[in-house]
Coordinates of C-alpha atoms and ligand atoms in Angstrom, one line a residue:
X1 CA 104.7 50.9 168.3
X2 CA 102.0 49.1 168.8
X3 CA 100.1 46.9 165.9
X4 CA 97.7 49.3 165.3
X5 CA 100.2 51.9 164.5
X6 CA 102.1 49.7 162.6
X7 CA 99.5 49.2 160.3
X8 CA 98.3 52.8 160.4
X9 CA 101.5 53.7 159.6
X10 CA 101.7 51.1 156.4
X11 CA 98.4 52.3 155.4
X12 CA 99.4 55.9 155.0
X13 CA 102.7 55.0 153.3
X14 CA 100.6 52.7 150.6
X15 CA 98.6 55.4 150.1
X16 CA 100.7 58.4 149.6
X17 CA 102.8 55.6 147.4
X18 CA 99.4 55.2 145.7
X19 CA 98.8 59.4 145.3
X20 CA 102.3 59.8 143.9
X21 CA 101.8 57.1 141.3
X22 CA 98.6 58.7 140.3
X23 CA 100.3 61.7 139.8
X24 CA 103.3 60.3 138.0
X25 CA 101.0 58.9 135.9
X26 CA 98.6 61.6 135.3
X27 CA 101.9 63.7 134.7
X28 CA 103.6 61.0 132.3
X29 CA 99.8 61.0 130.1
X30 CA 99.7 65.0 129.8
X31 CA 103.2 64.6 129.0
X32 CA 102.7 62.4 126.1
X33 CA 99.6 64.1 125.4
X34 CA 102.3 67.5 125.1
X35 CA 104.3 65.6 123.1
X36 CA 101.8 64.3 120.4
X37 CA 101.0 67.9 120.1
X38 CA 104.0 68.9 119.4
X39 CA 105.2 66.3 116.7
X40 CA 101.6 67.7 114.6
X41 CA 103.5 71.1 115.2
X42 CA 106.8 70.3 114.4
X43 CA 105.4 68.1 111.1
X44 CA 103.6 71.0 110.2
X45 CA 106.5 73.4 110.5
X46 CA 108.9 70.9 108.4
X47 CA 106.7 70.7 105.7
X48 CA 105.8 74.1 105.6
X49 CA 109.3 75.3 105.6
X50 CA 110.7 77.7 102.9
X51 CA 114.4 78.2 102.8
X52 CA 115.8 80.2 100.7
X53 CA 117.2 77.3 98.5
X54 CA 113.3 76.3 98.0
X55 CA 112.0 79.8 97.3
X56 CA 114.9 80.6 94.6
X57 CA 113.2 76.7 92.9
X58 CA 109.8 78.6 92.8
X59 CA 110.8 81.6 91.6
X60 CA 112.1 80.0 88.7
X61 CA 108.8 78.0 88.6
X62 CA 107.0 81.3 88.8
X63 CA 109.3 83.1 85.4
X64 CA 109.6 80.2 83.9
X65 CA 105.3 79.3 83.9
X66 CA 105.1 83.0 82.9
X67 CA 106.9 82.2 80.0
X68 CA 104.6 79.4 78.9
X69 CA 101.5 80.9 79.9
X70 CA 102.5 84.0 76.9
X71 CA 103.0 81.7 74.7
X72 CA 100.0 79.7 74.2
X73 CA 96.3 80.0 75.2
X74 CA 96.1 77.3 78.1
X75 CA 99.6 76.6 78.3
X76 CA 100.2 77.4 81.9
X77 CA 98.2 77.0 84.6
X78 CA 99.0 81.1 84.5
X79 CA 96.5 82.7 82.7
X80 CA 98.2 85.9 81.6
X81 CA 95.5 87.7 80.5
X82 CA 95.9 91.0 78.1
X83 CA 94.6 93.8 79.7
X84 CA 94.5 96.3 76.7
X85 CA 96.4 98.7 79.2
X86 CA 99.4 100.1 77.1
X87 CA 98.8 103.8 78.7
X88 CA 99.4 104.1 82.3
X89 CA 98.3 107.3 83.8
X90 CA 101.6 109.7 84.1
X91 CA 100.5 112.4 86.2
X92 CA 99.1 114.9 83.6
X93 CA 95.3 113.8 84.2
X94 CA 92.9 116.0 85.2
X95 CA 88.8 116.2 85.8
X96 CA 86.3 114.7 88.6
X97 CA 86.3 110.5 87.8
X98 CA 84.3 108.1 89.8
X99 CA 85.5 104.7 90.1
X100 CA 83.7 100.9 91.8
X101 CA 85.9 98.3 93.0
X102 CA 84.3 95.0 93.8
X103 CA 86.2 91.9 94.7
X104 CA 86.5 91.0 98.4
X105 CA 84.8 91.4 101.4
X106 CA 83.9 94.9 100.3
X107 CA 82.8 97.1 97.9
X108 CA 84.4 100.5 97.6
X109 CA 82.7 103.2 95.4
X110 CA 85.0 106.4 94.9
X111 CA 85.3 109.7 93.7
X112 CA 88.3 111.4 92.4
X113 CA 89.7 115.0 91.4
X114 CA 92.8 115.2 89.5
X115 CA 94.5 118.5 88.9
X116 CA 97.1 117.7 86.5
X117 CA 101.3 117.6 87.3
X118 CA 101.2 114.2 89.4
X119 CA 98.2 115.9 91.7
X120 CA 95.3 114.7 93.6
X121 CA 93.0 117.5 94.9
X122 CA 90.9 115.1 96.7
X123 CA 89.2 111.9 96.9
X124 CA 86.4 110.2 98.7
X125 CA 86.1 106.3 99.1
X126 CA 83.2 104.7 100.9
X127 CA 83.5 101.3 101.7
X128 CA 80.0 98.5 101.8
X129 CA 80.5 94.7 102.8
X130 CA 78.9 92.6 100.1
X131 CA 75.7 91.2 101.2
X132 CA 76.5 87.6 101.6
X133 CA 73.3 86.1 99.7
X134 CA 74.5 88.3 96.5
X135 CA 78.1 86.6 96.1
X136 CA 75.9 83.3 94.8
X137 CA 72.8 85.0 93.5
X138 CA 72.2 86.3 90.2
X139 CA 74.3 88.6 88.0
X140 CA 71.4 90.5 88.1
X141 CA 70.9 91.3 91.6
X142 CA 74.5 92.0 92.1
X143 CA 74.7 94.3 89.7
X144 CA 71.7 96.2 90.7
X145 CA 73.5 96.7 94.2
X146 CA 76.3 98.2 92.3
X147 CA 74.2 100.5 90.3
X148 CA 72.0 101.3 93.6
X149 CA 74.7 101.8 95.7
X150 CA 76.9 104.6 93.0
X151 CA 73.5 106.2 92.8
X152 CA 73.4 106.8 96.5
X153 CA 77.4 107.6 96.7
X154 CA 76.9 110.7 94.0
X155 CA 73.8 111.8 96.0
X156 CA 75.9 112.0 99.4
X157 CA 78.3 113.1 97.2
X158 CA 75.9 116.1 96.6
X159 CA 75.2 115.9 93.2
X160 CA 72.3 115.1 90.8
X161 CA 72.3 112.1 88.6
X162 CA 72.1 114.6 85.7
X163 CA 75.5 116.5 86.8
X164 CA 77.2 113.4 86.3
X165 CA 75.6 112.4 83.1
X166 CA 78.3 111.1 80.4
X167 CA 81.0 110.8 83.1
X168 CA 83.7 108.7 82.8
X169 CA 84.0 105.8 85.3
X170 CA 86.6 102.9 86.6
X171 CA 84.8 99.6 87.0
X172 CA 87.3 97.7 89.1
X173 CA 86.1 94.2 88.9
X174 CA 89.1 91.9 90.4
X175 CA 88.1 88.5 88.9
X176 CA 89.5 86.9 86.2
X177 CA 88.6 88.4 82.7
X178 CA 88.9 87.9 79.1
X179 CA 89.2 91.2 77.8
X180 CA 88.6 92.0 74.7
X181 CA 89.5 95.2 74.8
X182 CA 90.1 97.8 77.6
X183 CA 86.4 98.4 78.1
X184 CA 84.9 95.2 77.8
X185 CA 85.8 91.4 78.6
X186 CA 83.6 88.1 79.8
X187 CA 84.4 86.4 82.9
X188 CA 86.7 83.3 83.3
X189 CA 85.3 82.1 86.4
X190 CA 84.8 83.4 89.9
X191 CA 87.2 83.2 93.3
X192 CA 86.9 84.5 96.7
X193 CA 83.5 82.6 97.3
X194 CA 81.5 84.0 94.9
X195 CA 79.4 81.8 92.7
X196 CA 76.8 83.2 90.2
X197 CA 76.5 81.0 87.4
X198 CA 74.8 82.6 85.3
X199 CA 77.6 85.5 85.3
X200 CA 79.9 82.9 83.8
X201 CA 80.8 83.9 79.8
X202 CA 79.1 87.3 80.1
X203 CA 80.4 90.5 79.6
X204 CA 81.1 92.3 82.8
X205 CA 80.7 95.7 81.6
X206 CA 77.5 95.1 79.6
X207 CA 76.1 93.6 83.2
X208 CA 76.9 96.6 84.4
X209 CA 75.8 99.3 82.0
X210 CA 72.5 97.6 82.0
X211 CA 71.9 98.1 85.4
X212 CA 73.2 101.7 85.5
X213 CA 70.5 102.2 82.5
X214 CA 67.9 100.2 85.1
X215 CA 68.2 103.1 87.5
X216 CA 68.7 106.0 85.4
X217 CA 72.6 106.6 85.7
X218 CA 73.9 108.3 82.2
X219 CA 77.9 106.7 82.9
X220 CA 80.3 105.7 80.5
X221 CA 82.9 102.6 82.1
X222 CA 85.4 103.7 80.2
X223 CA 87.7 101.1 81.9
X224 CA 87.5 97.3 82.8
X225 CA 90.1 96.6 85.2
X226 CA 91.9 94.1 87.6
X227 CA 92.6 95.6 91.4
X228 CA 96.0 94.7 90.1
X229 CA 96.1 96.5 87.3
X230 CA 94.8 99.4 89.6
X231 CA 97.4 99.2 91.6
X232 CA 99.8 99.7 88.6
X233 CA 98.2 102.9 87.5
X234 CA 98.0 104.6 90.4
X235 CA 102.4 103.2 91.2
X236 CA 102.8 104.7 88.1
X237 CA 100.9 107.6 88.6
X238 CA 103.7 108.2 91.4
X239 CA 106.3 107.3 90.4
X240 CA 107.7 105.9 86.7
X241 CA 110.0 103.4 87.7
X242 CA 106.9 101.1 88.9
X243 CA 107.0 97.8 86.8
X244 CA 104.8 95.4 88.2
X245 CA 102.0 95.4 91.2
X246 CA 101.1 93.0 93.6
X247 CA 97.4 93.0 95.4
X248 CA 97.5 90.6 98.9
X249 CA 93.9 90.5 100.2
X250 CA 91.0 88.7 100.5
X251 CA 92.7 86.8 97.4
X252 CA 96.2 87.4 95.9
X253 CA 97.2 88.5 92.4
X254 CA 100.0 90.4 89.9
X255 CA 100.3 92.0 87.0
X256 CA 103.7 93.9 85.2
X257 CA 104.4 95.6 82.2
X258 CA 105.5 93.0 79.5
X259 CA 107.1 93.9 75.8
X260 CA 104.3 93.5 73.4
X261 CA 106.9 91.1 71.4
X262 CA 107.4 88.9 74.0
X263 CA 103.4 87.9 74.5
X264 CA 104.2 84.8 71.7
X265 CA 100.5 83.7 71.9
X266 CA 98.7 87.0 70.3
X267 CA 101.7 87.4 67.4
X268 CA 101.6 90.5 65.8
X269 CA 99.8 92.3 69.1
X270 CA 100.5 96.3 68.2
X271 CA 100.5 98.6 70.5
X272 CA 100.6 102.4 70.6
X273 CA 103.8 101.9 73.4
X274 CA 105.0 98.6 72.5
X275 CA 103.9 97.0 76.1
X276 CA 101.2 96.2 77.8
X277 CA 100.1 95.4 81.3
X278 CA 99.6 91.5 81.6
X279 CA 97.2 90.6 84.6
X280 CA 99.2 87.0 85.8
X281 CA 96.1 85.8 87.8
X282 CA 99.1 84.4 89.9
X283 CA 96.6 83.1 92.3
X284 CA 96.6 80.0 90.1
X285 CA 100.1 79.3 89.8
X286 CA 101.3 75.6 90.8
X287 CA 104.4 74.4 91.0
X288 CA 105.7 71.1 92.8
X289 CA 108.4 73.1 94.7
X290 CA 105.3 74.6 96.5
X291 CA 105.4 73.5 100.3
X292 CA 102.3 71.7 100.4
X293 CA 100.6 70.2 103.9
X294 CA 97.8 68.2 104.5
X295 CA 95.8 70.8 105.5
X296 CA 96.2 72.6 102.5
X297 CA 95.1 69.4 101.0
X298 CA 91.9 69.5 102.7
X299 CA 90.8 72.8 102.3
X300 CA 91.6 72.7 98.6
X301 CA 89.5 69.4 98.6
X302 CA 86.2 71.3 100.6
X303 CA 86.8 74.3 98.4
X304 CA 84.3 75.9 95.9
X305 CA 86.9 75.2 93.4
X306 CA 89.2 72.5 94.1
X307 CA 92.4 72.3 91.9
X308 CA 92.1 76.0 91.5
X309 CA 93.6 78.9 93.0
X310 CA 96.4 77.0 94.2
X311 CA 98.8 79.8 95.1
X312 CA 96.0 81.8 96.6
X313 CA 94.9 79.0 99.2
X314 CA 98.3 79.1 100.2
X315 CA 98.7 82.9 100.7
X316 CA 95.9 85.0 100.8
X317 CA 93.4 86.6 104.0
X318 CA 90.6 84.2 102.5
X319 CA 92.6 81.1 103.5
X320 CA 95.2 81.7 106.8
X321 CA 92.4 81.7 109.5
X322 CA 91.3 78.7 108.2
X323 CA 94.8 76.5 107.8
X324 CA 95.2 77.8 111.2
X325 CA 92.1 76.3 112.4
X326 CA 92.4 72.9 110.6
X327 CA 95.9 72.4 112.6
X328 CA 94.2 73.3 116.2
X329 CA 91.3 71.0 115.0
X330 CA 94.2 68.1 114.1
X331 CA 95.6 69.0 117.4
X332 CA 92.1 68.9 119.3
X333 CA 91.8 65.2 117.9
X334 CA 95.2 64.2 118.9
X335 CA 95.1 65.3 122.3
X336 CA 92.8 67.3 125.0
X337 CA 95.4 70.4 126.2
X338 CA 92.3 72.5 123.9
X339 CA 89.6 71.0 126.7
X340 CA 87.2 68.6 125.0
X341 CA 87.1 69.0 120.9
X342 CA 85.0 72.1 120.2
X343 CA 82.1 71.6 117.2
X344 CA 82.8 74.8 115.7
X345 CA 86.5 73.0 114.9
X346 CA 85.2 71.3 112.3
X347 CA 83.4 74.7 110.6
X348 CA 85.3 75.8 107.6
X349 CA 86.2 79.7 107.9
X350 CA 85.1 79.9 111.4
X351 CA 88.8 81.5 112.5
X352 CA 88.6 84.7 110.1
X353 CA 92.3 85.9 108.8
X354 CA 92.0 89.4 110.5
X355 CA 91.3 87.1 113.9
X356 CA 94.6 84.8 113.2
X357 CA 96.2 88.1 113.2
X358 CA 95.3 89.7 116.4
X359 CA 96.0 86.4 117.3
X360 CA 99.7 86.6 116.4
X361 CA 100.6 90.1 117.2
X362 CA 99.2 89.5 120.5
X363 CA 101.5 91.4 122.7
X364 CA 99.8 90.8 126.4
X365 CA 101.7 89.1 128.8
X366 CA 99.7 86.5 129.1
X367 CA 98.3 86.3 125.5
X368 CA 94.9 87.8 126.5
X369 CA 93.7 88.3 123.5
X370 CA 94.6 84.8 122.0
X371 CA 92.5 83.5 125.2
X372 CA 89.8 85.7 123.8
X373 CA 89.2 85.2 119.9
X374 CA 89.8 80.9 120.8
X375 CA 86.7 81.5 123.0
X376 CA 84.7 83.7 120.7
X377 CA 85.9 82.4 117.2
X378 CA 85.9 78.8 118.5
X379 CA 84.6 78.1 121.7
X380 CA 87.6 76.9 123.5
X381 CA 87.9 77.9 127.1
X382 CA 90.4 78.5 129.5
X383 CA 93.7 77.5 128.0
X384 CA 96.7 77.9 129.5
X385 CA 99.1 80.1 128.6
X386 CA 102.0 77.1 126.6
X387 CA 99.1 76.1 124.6
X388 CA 98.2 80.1 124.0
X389 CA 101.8 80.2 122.7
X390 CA 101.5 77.3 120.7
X391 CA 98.7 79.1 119.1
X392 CA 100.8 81.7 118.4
X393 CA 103.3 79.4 117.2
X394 CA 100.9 77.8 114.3
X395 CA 99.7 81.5 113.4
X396 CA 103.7 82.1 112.8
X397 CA 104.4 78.9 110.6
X398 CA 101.3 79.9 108.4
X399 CA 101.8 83.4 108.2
X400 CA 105.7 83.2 107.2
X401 CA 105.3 81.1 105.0
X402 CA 102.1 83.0 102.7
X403 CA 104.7 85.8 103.4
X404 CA 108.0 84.2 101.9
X405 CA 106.3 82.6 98.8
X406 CA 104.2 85.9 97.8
X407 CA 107.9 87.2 97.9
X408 CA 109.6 84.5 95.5
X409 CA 106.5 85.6 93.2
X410 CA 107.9 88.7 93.1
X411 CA 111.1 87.6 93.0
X412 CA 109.9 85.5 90.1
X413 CA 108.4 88.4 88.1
X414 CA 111.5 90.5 88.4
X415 CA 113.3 87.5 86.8
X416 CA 111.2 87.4 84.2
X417 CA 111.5 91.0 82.9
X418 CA 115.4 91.2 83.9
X419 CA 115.2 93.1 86.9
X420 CA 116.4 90.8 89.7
X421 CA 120.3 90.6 89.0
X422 CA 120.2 87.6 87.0
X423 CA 120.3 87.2 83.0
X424 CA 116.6 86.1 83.4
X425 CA 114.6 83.6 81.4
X426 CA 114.9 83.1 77.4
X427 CA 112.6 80.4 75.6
X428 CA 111.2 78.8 79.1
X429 CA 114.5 78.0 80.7
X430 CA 116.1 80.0 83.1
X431 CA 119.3 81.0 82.4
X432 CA 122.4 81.5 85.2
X433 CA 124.6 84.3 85.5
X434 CA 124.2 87.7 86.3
X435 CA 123.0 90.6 84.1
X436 CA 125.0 93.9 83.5
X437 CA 123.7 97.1 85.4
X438 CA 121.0 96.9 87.5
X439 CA 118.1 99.5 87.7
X440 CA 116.1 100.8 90.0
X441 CA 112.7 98.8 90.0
X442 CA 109.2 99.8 92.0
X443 CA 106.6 97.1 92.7
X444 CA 103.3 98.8 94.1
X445 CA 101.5 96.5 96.5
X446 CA 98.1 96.5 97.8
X447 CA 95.7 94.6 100.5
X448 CA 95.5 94.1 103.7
X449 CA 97.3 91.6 104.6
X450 CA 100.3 93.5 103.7
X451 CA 99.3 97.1 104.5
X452 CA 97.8 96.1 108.0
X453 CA 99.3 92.7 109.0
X454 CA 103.0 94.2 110.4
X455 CA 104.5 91.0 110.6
X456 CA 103.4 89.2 107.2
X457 CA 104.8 92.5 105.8
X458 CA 108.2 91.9 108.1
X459 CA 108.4 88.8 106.7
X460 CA 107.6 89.4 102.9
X461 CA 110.2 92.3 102.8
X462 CA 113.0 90.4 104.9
X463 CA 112.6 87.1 101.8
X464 CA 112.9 89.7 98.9
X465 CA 115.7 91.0 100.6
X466 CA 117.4 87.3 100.9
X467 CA 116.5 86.3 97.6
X468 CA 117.5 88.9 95.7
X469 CA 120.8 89.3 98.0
X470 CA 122.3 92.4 100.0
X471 CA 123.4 93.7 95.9
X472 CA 120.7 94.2 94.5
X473 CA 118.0 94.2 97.6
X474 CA 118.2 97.8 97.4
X475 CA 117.3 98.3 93.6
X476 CA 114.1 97.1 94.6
X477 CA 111.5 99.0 96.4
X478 CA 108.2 97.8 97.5
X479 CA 105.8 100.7 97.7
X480 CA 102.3 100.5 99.5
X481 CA 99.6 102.0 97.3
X482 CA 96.4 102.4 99.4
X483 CA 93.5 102.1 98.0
X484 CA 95.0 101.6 94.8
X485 CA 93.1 99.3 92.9
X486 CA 90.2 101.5 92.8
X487 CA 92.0 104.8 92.5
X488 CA 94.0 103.3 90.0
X489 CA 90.8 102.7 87.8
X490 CA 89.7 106.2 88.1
X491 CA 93.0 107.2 86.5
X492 CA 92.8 105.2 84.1
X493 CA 89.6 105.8 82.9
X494 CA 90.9 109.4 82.9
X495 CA 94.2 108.7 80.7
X496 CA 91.3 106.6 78.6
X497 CA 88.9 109.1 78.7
X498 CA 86.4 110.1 75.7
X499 CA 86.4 113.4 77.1
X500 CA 89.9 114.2 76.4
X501 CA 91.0 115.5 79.8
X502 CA 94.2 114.3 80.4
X503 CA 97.5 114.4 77.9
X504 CA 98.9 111.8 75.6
X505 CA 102.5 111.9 76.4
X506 CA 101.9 108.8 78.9
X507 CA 101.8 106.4 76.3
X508 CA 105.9 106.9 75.9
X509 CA 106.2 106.2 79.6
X510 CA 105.2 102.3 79.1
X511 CA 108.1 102.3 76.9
X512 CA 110.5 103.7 79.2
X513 CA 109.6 101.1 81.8
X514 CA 110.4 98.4 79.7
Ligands
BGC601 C1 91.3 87.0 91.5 C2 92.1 88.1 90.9 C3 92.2 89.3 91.9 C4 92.8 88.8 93.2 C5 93.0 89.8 94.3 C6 91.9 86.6 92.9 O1 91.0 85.7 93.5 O2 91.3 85.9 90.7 O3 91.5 88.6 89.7 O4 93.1 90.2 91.3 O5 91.9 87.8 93.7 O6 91.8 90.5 94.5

């Protein structure tokens, strides 16, 4: 070999030495770059861990903060709010009852025939997404949406504003309210995004009688009443052995029959039954055996109402999307497997709840549509498929746990009244032990991130089940009430009604639930 091809031949090895270390290298960055991704994941997943050890400590927290928020005004972060429901419908109503659920994304406006003997002869809903501008305009304007908008239902419903004159009607309002008695109470303060200040103190019901008067509709809200408490009425409706209901939407919230005794702070609180339905406002609950992240952190801190709602921010369809999109965003900074950081990261709420879910029960090969909401929801392009899973990975961590904790709530309710096993909860503490004979105990539920979102309800059912152990798992049944809250309302203003439609033997079924 001559010189020449000496040095050729050096030249070519130098340089193919020089490729490779350029690719070691590039390989070795991404590598690192893999790796920093995954130590955000695998801190995230750590600290959001609930085993079961951890749920059991919150559902104590959750009976034993009941406890304290019955007996004293303000003495749990637990509002427990009377309801001035002692008289749950039982089956025997009967008549034509119109009902309005506001609360979440959507309004609902409903109509419904009762024939008596545990019967619906039909029902109508109709569904309207709230405006954006009138969640934080005036009471005013809200209200004369509502009114507006019944108007127009009971026209498509064929019938005259005068055929419906003196009607009974269930104003679902799922806020928290002081009542002051079933049909009337002022709001506490708003959730879900919605901010009218001047709403704040005043009576809901008067809001909304005004603005019925404003447009000419004769209707009597006969009763004020939590989507919770809907929920209830219409479990009960069903079937008797229904103690408490759970709603898991656009926020999150319970309520359960309590003994009238046992609600310390109003002493002496008669009722016809001896009970009444307690709205929690469980959305608020705190406890320090809650598995709080960073991100959780952050979005309480950017929040209409920070230090509120605590629970809810952890759980409900409000809040997932967007702890899901503050760990991509964390990731996006640490790293560029997500391309170069996208702008609409840093936009609270951009990743919508029902998106994190198609997200999550993406079952394409090759995660198509995961590739697709990151580029519509958030501008991120052409991922490859590990970082697609890893998507689906974060939608998992913050899905299970919203799922497990909404089930030691439960859990934690059941304790309270005596119905998970255990010998419950006397004077605050919890005691140990197991009670004598279990019975069998109904929890309606409502909201879509149960009724719709398979895999939250998968893992909700799977932690009630390990809580509550393979004994007395199957005293408990979890029943889906659809449409509830507002259905709920209507039967209640029916077993309330001035007109006298429906029977009075419900009152004694409160009693036997007890
Ligand atoms: C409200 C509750 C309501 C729940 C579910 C919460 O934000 O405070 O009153 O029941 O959402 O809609």
């Amino acid at each position: 070999m001559g010189k020449v091809g000496l040095g050729l031949a050096v030249g070519c090895a130098v340089a193919s030495c020089a490729i490779a270390a350029v690719m070691v290298g590039r390989r070795v960055r991404s590598r690192r770059r893999w790796l920093r991704v995954v130590r955000v994941l695998d801190e995230f997943e750590e600290t959001a861990s609930t085993p079961v050890g951890r749920l059991r400590q919150v559902v104590d927290a959750m009976a034993v903060e009941m406890h304290a928020g019955l007996a004293s005004e303000g003495g749990s972060k637990l509002k427990m709010l009377l309801t001035f429901v002692d008289n749950l419908p039982d089956g025997s109503e009967n008549g034509t009852y119109y009902a309005l659920h506001i609360g979440g994304t959507n309004f609902r406006l409903l109509r419904i025939q009762l024939g008596g003997q545990r019967s619906i002869l039909g029902h109508d809903v109709e569904r309207k997404p709230i405006p954006q501008h009138l969640m934080t305009s005036t009471s005013e304007e809200l209200f004369d949406f509502i009114a507006l908008s019944l108007k127009e239902f009971i026209e498509r419903n064929g019938n005259k504003n005068n055929q419906v004159r003196g009607k009974d009607l269930g104003f679902t309002f799922s806020f928290p309210v002081k009542q002051t008695s079933l049909s009337s109470g002022t709001l506490i303060k708003w959730t879900k995004g919605f901010a009218i200040q001047d709403m704040v103190e005043k009576d809901v019901v008067e809001c909304l009688q005004k603005a019925l008067s404003r447009i000419g509709i004769d209707m009597n809200v006969a009763a004020l009443v939590n989507d919770s408490v809907g929920t209830l009425a219409l479990g009960h409706f069903y079937d008797k052995d229904t103690v408490a209901a759970v709603v898991i939407g656009t926020g999150t919230n319970a309520c359960y029959l309590e003994r009238a005794d046992a609600v310390i702070k109003c002493q002496g609180l008669l009722t016809a039954s001896g009970g009444m339905v307690i709205n929690m406002e469980w959305g608020n609950f705190w406890s320090s055996h809650l598995p709080r992240t960073s991100y959780d952190i952050d979005l309480d801190a950017e929040s209409q109402n920070p230090n509120d709602q605590g629970f809810e921010k952890m759980i409900s369809g409000m809040y997932l999307g967007d702890i899901v999109r503050r760990v991509i965003h964390k990731m996006s900074l640490e790293s560029d497997i997500f391309g170069p950081v996208s702008s609409k990261l840093s936009a609270r709420f951009v990743l919508s709840t029902p998106s994190m879910a198609a997200m999550h029960e993406d079952d394409t090969p090759n995660l198509s549509e995961v590739a697709k909401i990151l580029e519509d929801s958030l501008d991120i392009y052409n991922v490859p498929l590990k970082v697609r899973k890893l998507v689906v990975k974060i939608c998992d961590v913050v899905t299970r746990r919203a799922a497990r904790l909404a089930a030691a709530g439960i859990v934690g309710i059941l304790k309270k009244i005596g119905r998970d096993g255990t010998a419950g909860i006397t004077s605050g503490r919890v005691k140990s032990g197991k009670s004598g004979k279990m019975r069998r105990t109904v929890v309606a539920i409502e909201g879509g991130l149960y009724t719709s979102y398979t895999i939250f309800r998968e893992y909700l059912n799977e932690a009630v089940g390990e809580i509550l152990g393979e004994e007395i798992a199957p005293f408990v049944i979890l029943k889906v009430m659809e449409d509830g809250s507002g259905i709920g309302s209507a039967m209640l203003a029916a077993s309330n009604s001035s007109q006298g439609q429906s029977q009075s033997q419900s009152v004694d079924t409160v009693v036997q639930v007890l």
